Coordinates of C-alpha atoms and ligand atoms in Angstrom, one line a residue:
M1 CA 0.0 0.0 0.0
R2 CA 2.8 2.4 1.0
K3 CA 4.6 1.8 -2.3
L4 CA 1.4 2.6 -4.2
W5 CA 1.2 5.9 -2.4
R6 CA 4.8 6.9 -3.4
L7 CA 3.5 7.0 -7.0
M8 CA 1.1 9.7 -6.0
N9 CA 2.2 13.3 -6.4
N10 CA 1.1 14.7 -3.0
P11 CA 3.9 14.0 -0.5
R12 CA 1.5 15.0 2.4
L13 CA -0.4 11.8 1.7
Q14 CA 2.7 9.8 2.3
Q15 CA 2.9 11.2 5.8
L16 CA -0.4 9.7 6.8
D17 CA -0.5 6.4 8.7
D18 CA -2.9 3.7 7.7
Y19 CA -6.2 4.4 9.3
P20 CA -6.7 2.5 12.7
F21 CA -9.2 0.0 11.3
V22 CA -6.9 -0.8 8.4
R23 CA -4.1 -1.5 11.0
L24 CA -6.5 -3.6 13.0
Q25 CA -7.4 -5.6 9.9
T26 CA -3.7 -6.2 9.2
L27 CA -3.1 -7.2 12.8
L28 CA -5.8 -9.8 12.9
Q29 CA -5.9 -11.0 9.2
D30 CA -4.0 -14.3 9.7
L31 CA -5.7 -15.1 13.0
A32 CA -9.0 -17.1 13.3
P33 CA -11.5 -16.0 16.0
A34 CA -12.5 -18.4 18.7
N35 CA -14.8 -20.7 16.9
D36 CA -17.1 -21.7 19.8
L37 CA -18.2 -18.1 20.6
P38 CA -20.3 -15.5 18.7
I39 CA -18.2 -12.7 17.5
I40 CA -18.5 -9.3 19.2
L41 CA -17.4 -6.2 17.3
A42 CA -16.3 -3.7 19.9
S43 CA -13.7 -2.0 17.8
V44 CA -15.8 0.7 16.0
G45 CA -17.8 3.5 17.8
E46 CA -20.9 2.7 15.8
P47 CA -24.0 2.8 18.0
R48 CA -26.2 -0.2 17.2
L49 CA -29.3 0.7 19.1
P50 CA -32.8 0.4 17.7
L51 CA -33.7 3.0 14.9
P52 CA -35.7 5.9 16.4
S53 CA -39.4 5.4 15.4
F54 CA -39.7 8.8 13.7
V55 CA -37.1 8.0 11.0
A56 CA -39.1 5.9 8.6
P57 CA -42.3 8.0 8.4
I58 CA -40.4 11.3 8.0
L59 CA -38.2 9.8 5.3
A60 CA -41.2 8.4 3.5
Q61 CA -42.9 11.8 3.6
H62 CA -39.9 13.6 2.0
M63 CA -38.8 11.0 -0.6
A64 CA -39.2 13.5 -3.5
G65 CA -36.3 15.4 -2.1
F66 CA -33.9 12.8 -3.5
S67 CA -34.6 14.4 -6.9
K68 CA -33.1 17.7 -5.8
Y69 CA -29.6 19.0 -5.0
P70 CA -29.5 20.0 -1.3
P71 CA -28.2 23.5 -0.5
T72 CA -24.5 23.4 0.7
G73 CA -25.1 25.1 4.1
G74 CA -28.2 23.0 4.9
I75 CA -31.9 23.9 4.7
L76 CA -33.0 26.7 7.0
P77 CA -35.4 24.6 9.1
L78 CA -32.6 22.3 10.0
R79 CA -30.2 25.1 10.8
Q80 CA -33.0 26.6 12.9
A81 CA -33.6 23.3 14.8
I82 CA -29.8 23.1 15.5
A83 CA -29.7 26.8 16.7
D84 CA -32.7 26.1 19.0
W85 CA -31.1 22.9 20.3
L86 CA -27.9 24.7 21.1
Q87 CA -29.8 27.5 22.8
Q88 CA -31.8 25.2 25.0
R89 CA -29.0 22.7 25.8
Y90 CA -26.5 25.4 26.8
S91 CA -28.8 28.2 28.0
L92 CA -27.6 30.5 25.3
P93 CA -29.3 33.6 23.8
A94 CA -30.7 33.2 20.3
I95 CA -28.2 31.8 17.7
N96 CA -28.5 33.0 14.2
P97 CA -29.1 30.0 12.0
E98 CA -28.0 31.8 8.9
T99 CA -24.7 33.1 10.0
Q100 CA -23.7 31.0 13.0
V101 CA -24.8 27.5 12.0
L102 CA -23.9 25.2 9.0
T103 CA -24.8 21.6 8.5
A104 CA -22.3 19.0 7.4
N105 CA -22.2 15.3 6.5
G106 CA -21.4 14.4 10.1
T107 CA -18.6 15.9 12.1
R108 CA -15.8 13.9 10.5
E109 CA -16.0 15.8 7.3
A110 CA -16.3 19.2 9.1
L111 CA -13.4 18.4 11.4
F112 CA -11.3 17.5 8.4
G113 CA -12.4 20.5 6.4
I114 CA -11.9 23.2 9.0
A115 CA -8.1 22.8 9.1
H116 CA -8.1 23.6 5.4
A117 CA -10.1 26.7 6.1
V118 CA -7.9 28.1 8.9
V119 CA -4.4 27.0 8.1
D120 CA -2.3 29.1 5.7
P121 CA -0.7 26.5 3.4
D122 CA 1.8 29.1 2.1
A123 CA 3.1 30.3 5.5
Q124 CA 6.9 30.5 5.5
I125 CA 7.0 28.6 8.7
K126 CA 4.5 25.8 8.9
P127 CA 1.9 26.5 11.5
W128 CA 1.0 24.0 14.2
V129 CA -2.3 22.3 14.7
L130 CA -2.7 21.0 18.2
M131 CA -4.7 17.9 19.1
P132 CA -5.1 15.4 22.0
N133 CA -3.0 12.3 22.1
P134 CA -4.7 9.7 21.9
M135 CA -7.1 11.2 19.4
Y136 CA -9.7 10.8 16.8
Q137 CA -7.3 10.4 13.9
I138 CA -9.0 12.8 11.5
Y139 CA -7.4 15.7 13.4
Q140 CA -4.0 14.5 12.4
G141 CA -4.9 13.8 8.8
A142 CA -6.5 17.2 8.5
A143 CA -3.5 19.0 9.9
I144 CA -1.0 17.3 7.6
T145 CA -3.0 17.6 4.4
A146 CA -3.7 21.3 5.2
G147 CA 0.0 21.9 5.3
A148 CA 0.4 22.3 9.1
R149 CA 2.5 20.4 11.6
P150 CA 0.5 18.3 14.0
F151 CA 1.4 18.6 17.7
A152 CA 0.1 15.8 19.9
V153 CA -0.8 17.0 23.3
P154 CA -0.4 14.2 25.9
C155 CA -3.4 12.9 27.7
M156 CA -2.2 10.7 30.6
A157 CA -3.9 8.8 33.4
N158 CA -2.1 10.8 36.1
N159 CA -3.8 13.9 34.7
G160 CA -7.3 12.4 34.4
F161 CA -6.6 12.2 30.6
A162 CA -6.9 16.0 30.2
P163 CA -4.8 17.2 27.3
D164 CA -1.8 18.6 29.2
L165 CA -1.5 22.3 28.2
D166 CA 1.7 22.7 30.2
A167 CA 3.4 20.2 28.0
I168 CA 3.2 22.6 25.0
P169 CA 6.4 24.6 24.4
E170 CA 6.2 28.4 23.9
S171 CA 7.6 28.0 20.4
V172 CA 4.6 25.9 19.5
W173 CA 2.1 28.2 21.0
N174 CA 3.6 31.1 19.1
N175 CA 2.8 29.6 15.8
T176 CA -0.4 27.7 16.5
A177 CA -3.2 28.0 14.0
L178 CA -5.8 25.6 15.4
F179 CA -6.5 23.6 18.5
Y180 CA -8.8 20.6 18.5
V181 CA -10.3 19.7 21.8
C182 CA -12.6 16.7 22.1
S183 CA -15.0 16.4 25.1
P184 CA -16.3 13.9 26.1
S185 CA -13.2 12.3 24.7
N186 CA -12.8 9.4 22.3
P187 CA -11.1 7.3 23.5
T188 CA -10.4 8.2 27.1
G189 CA -13.8 9.4 28.3
W190 CA -12.3 12.6 29.8
V191 CA -14.8 15.5 30.0
A192 CA -13.6 19.2 30.0
D193 CA -14.9 21.5 32.7
A194 CA -15.6 25.2 32.4
G195 CA -12.1 26.0 33.8
Y196 CA -10.4 24.0 31.1
Y197 CA -12.3 25.8 28.3
T198 CA -11.6 29.1 30.0
R199 CA -7.9 28.4 30.0
L200 CA -8.0 27.4 26.4
L201 CA -9.9 30.6 25.4
A202 CA -7.3 32.7 27.2
L203 CA -4.5 30.9 25.3
A204 CA -6.4 31.3 22.0
D205 CA -6.5 35.0 22.5
R206 CA -3.0 35.3 23.6
Y207 CA -1.5 33.3 20.7
D208 CA -4.2 34.1 18.1
F209 CA -5.6 30.6 17.1
T210 CA -8.9 29.0 16.4
L211 CA -10.5 26.6 18.8
V212 CA -12.5 23.7 17.5
S213 CA -14.4 21.7 20.0
D214 CA -15.5 18.2 18.9
E215 CA -18.6 17.6 21.0
C216 CA -20.1 14.7 19.2
Y217 CA -20.3 12.7 22.5
S218 CA -21.9 15.6 24.4
E219 CA -25.1 13.6 25.2
I220 CA -23.3 10.6 26.5
Y221 CA -22.1 10.9 30.0
M222 CA -22.2 9.2 33.4
D223 CA -23.4 11.8 35.8
T224 CA -23.8 15.4 34.7
S225 CA -24.3 16.7 31.2
P226 CA -21.0 18.1 29.9
V227 CA -20.5 21.8 29.5
G228 CA -19.7 23.0 26.0
L229 CA -17.3 25.5 24.5
L230 CA -20.0 28.0 23.4
A231 CA -21.6 28.0 26.8
V232 CA -18.3 28.9 28.5
A233 CA -17.5 31.5 25.8
H234 CA -20.8 33.1 26.4
A235 CA -20.5 33.1 30.2
L236 CA -17.2 34.9 29.7
G237 CA -18.9 37.6 27.7
R238 CA -17.8 36.4 24.3
K239 CA -21.1 37.1 22.7
D240 CA -19.9 36.6 19.1
Y241 CA -18.1 33.3 20.0
H242 CA -14.9 34.8 18.5
R243 CA -12.4 32.1 17.6
C244 CA -14.8 29.3 18.7
L245 CA -16.4 26.5 16.6
V246 CA -18.2 23.5 18.0
M247 CA -19.1 20.4 16.0
N248 CA -21.7 17.8 16.8
S249 CA -23.8 15.2 15.0
L250 CA -26.7 12.8 15.2
S251 CA -24.3 9.8 15.0
K252 CA -23.9 9.2 18.7
R253 CA -26.8 11.0 20.5
S254 CA -29.5 9.7 18.1
A255 CA -27.6 6.5 17.2
L256 CA -27.9 7.5 13.5
P257 CA -24.3 7.3 12.2
G258 CA -25.6 6.3 8.7
I259 CA -27.7 9.5 8.3
R260 CA -24.5 11.5 8.0
S261 CA -25.9 14.6 9.6
G262 CA -23.9 17.0 11.7
F263 CA -23.3 20.7 12.3
I264 CA -20.7 23.3 12.9
A265 CA -21.6 26.4 14.9
G266 CA -20.1 29.5 16.5
D267 CA -18.0 32.4 15.2
A268 CA -19.8 33.8 12.1
V269 CA -16.5 34.8 10.5
L270 CA -15.1 31.3 10.7
I271 CA -18.5 29.9 9.6
A272 CA -18.3 32.1 6.5
A273 CA -14.8 30.9 5.7
F274 CA -15.9 27.3 6.1
L275 CA -18.9 27.8 3.9
R276 CA -16.7 29.2 1.2
L277 CA -14.6 26.1 1.4
R278 CA -17.6 23.8 1.5
S279 CA -19.2 25.4 -1.5
Y280 CA -16.3 23.9 -3.5
S281 CA -15.6 20.7 -1.5
G282 CA -18.7 19.6 0.3
A283 CA -21.8 17.8 -0.9
A284 CA -24.7 18.4 1.5
T285 CA -26.7 15.8 3.3
P286 CA -29.6 14.6 1.0
L287 CA -32.8 16.6 1.6
P288 CA -35.0 13.8 3.0
L289 CA -32.3 13.0 5.6
Q290 CA -32.1 16.7 6.5
H291 CA -35.8 16.6 7.3
V292 CA -35.2 13.5 9.5
A293 CA -32.3 15.4 11.2
C294 CA -34.6 18.4 11.8
H295 CA -36.9 16.2 13.8
A296 CA -34.0 14.4 15.6
W297 CA -32.6 17.7 17.0
Q298 CA -36.1 18.6 18.3
D299 CA -36.7 15.3 20.1
E300 CA -34.9 14.5 23.4
T301 CA -37.0 11.4 24.3
H302 CA -35.0 9.0 22.1
V303 CA -31.8 10.7 23.3
Q304 CA -32.7 10.0 26.9
Q305 CA -33.4 6.4 26.0
H306 CA -30.0 6.0 24.3
L307 CA -28.3 7.7 27.2
H308 CA -29.9 5.3 29.6
S309 CA -28.6 2.4 27.5
Y310 CA -25.1 3.8 27.3
Q311 CA -24.9 4.5 31.0
Q312 CA -26.2 1.1 31.9
S313 CA -23.7 -0.5 29.5
V314 CA -20.7 1.3 31.0
Q315 CA -21.8 0.6 34.6
T316 CA -22.5 -3.1 33.8
F317 CA -19.1 -3.5 32.1
V318 CA -17.2 -1.8 34.9
Q319 CA -19.0 -3.8 37.6
T320 CA -18.6 -7.1 35.7
Y321 CA -15.0 -6.6 34.7
G322 CA -14.1 -5.6 38.2
C323 CA -10.5 -4.6 38.5
N324 CA -8.0 -2.1 37.1
I325 CA -10.6 0.0 35.3
T326 CA -11.6 3.6 35.4
T327 CA -15.2 4.6 34.7
P328 CA -15.2 7.1 31.9
S329 CA -17.0 10.5 32.7
G330 CA -18.4 10.5 29.2
S331 CA -18.6 8.6 25.9
F332 CA -19.3 4.9 25.5
F333 CA -15.7 3.8 25.4
I334 CA -13.7 1.9 28.0
W335 CA -10.0 2.8 27.8
L336 CA -8.6 -0.3 29.4
A337 CA -5.1 -0.4 30.7
V338 CA -3.3 -3.6 29.6
K339 CA 0.3 -4.7 29.4
N340 CA 0.5 -4.5 25.6
G341 CA -2.4 -3.3 23.5
E342 CA -1.7 -5.3 20.3
N343 CA -1.1 -8.5 22.2
F344 CA -4.3 -8.0 24.2
A345 CA -6.3 -7.3 21.0
R346 CA -4.9 -10.5 19.4
K347 CA -5.8 -12.6 22.4
A348 CA -9.3 -11.0 22.6
W349 CA -9.8 -12.1 19.0
V350 CA -8.3 -15.6 19.1
E351 CA -9.5 -16.6 22.6
Q352 CA -12.7 -14.7 22.9
G353 CA -13.9 -13.7 19.4
I354 CA -13.8 -10.0 20.4
R355 CA -12.6 -7.3 18.0
L356 CA -11.2 -4.3 19.8
L357 CA -8.7 -1.6 19.0
P358 CA -5.1 -1.4 20.4
G359 CA -4.8 2.0 22.0
A360 CA -1.6 2.8 20.1
Y361 CA -3.6 2.9 16.8
L362 CA -5.3 6.0 18.1
S363 CA -2.1 7.8 19.3
V364 CA 1.3 8.8 18.2
L365 CA 4.8 9.1 19.6
G366 CA 4.7 12.5 21.2
V367 CA 6.2 14.6 24.0
D368 CA 9.1 12.9 25.8
D369 CA 9.0 10.1 23.2
I370 CA 6.0 8.7 24.9
N371 CA 3.1 7.1 23.1
P372 CA 0.2 7.6 25.5
G373 CA -2.0 4.9 23.8
E374 CA 0.5 2.1 24.3
G375 CA -0.6 -0.1 27.2
Y376 CA -4.3 0.5 26.4
V377 CA -7.1 -1.0 24.4
R378 CA -10.4 0.8 23.4
I379 CA -13.6 -1.1 23.9
A380 CA -16.8 0.4 22.3
L381 CA -20.0 -0.4 24.2
V382 CA -22.4 0.1 21.4
D383 CA -24.7 -2.9 21.5
G384 CA -26.6 -2.4 24.8
V385 CA -26.3 -3.8 28.3
D386 CA -26.4 -7.6 27.7
Q387 CA -23.6 -7.3 25.2
A388 CA -21.6 -5.1 27.5
R389 CA -21.9 -7.7 30.3
E390 CA -20.9 -10.5 27.9
L391 CA -17.9 -8.5 26.7
A392 CA -16.7 -7.9 30.3
Q393 CA -17.1 -11.6 31.2
R394 CA -15.1 -12.8 28.2
L395 CA -12.4 -10.1 28.5
R396 CA -11.8 -10.9 32.2
K397 CA -10.6 -14.4 31.1
I398 CA -7.7 -13.0 29.1
K399 CA -4.4 -13.6 30.8
E400 CA -1.6 -11.4 29.5
Ligands
LIG501 C1 -14.3 12.0 18.5 C2 -15.1 11.8 17.3 N1 -15.3 12.9 16.5 C3 -16.0 12.8 15.4 C4 -16.5 11.5 14.9 C5 -17.2 11.5 13.6 O1 -18.5 11.2 13.8 P1 -19.6 11.6 12.7 O2 -18.9 12.0 11.4 O3 -20.4 10.4 12.5 O4 -20.3 12.8 13.3 C6 -16.2 10.4 15.7 C7 -16.7 9.1 15.2 O5 -16.5 8.0 15.7 C8 -15.5 10.5 16.9 O6 -15.3 9.5 17.6

């Protein structure tokens, strides 16, 4: 595969690692799963809860929309529904759906695109894009392809897995274009508090960079609903959300990853830049799906049902597994400390028929030559409570 890439003309593509699931496929390809047990796929963060009941009728009602091109920024009723949701969820004043909200095909596309909107690819000294380590790998791919240098901010257990802002040298801060923060975090389950966002905002002002907050797990938490970047910005008197963008989607909260519907909201200047980019690069979510999305942002009943299932799954896993495990504050991932992530993932597959992700596939060698994902595996609890219990019972049997 790497050889093939060398034939391509863009050297930035050669800097990208294989995507984590490709690496997992390679790791397990010659190994047969335990043949006496049903396979459990716990490697991908794809919620597999029942389809919300409103999806089919709304889709049927708007079928004719498949014959039309959807507008790039999203239809106004959807942008309004998102603005209303943000307002209610975070106790914000009215958000302007036309200037402060855009829709996207899920957050993945938006997270990738935004680096291309805010990084100057012709800068004499390549700017830095900062991201948590371990991370959702799109941040790194976005930074590299946009012409920036990625800086992986360590998230360690002794720090509650918060991205360690003190580990970033002054020389990096001085040339930072963009900072990705992810709360609740995939994969560690860390949740940012208002103080953390406040510190980030002060740094953004001091060093003149854009803050992108990936909040796609915002509705999945153990105790209290997480605070968001816009809420903190507003509480600090930042009425125009200057430098701030948040991204969220229906993939996790509504368990609708296949609908490919998300949003980007915040600073109108950044939104305008992003819309300009998307008017060339982005195809909008199909119209019938935008109508379903519109309903999904206005309905919290199904979200509460999903939350209950995620919370029960995490609690059940933690209780059943028993030892050496931290309950995540948010998300549906267990970030399990093991001796060697790849060995554990191999054993989980061969001995227990479980597919899970070695932590190092979500992290890079970073500050102090440490790879913070080594010594972990990520387990996605996306199939409900019974499966979570079964996962814990089987994984307990693995002897490293
Ligand atoms: C941290 C994080 N951000 C973004 C995404 C992208 O999700 P989507 O594009 O479905 O909104 C994911 C998906 O797993 C994720 O884990």
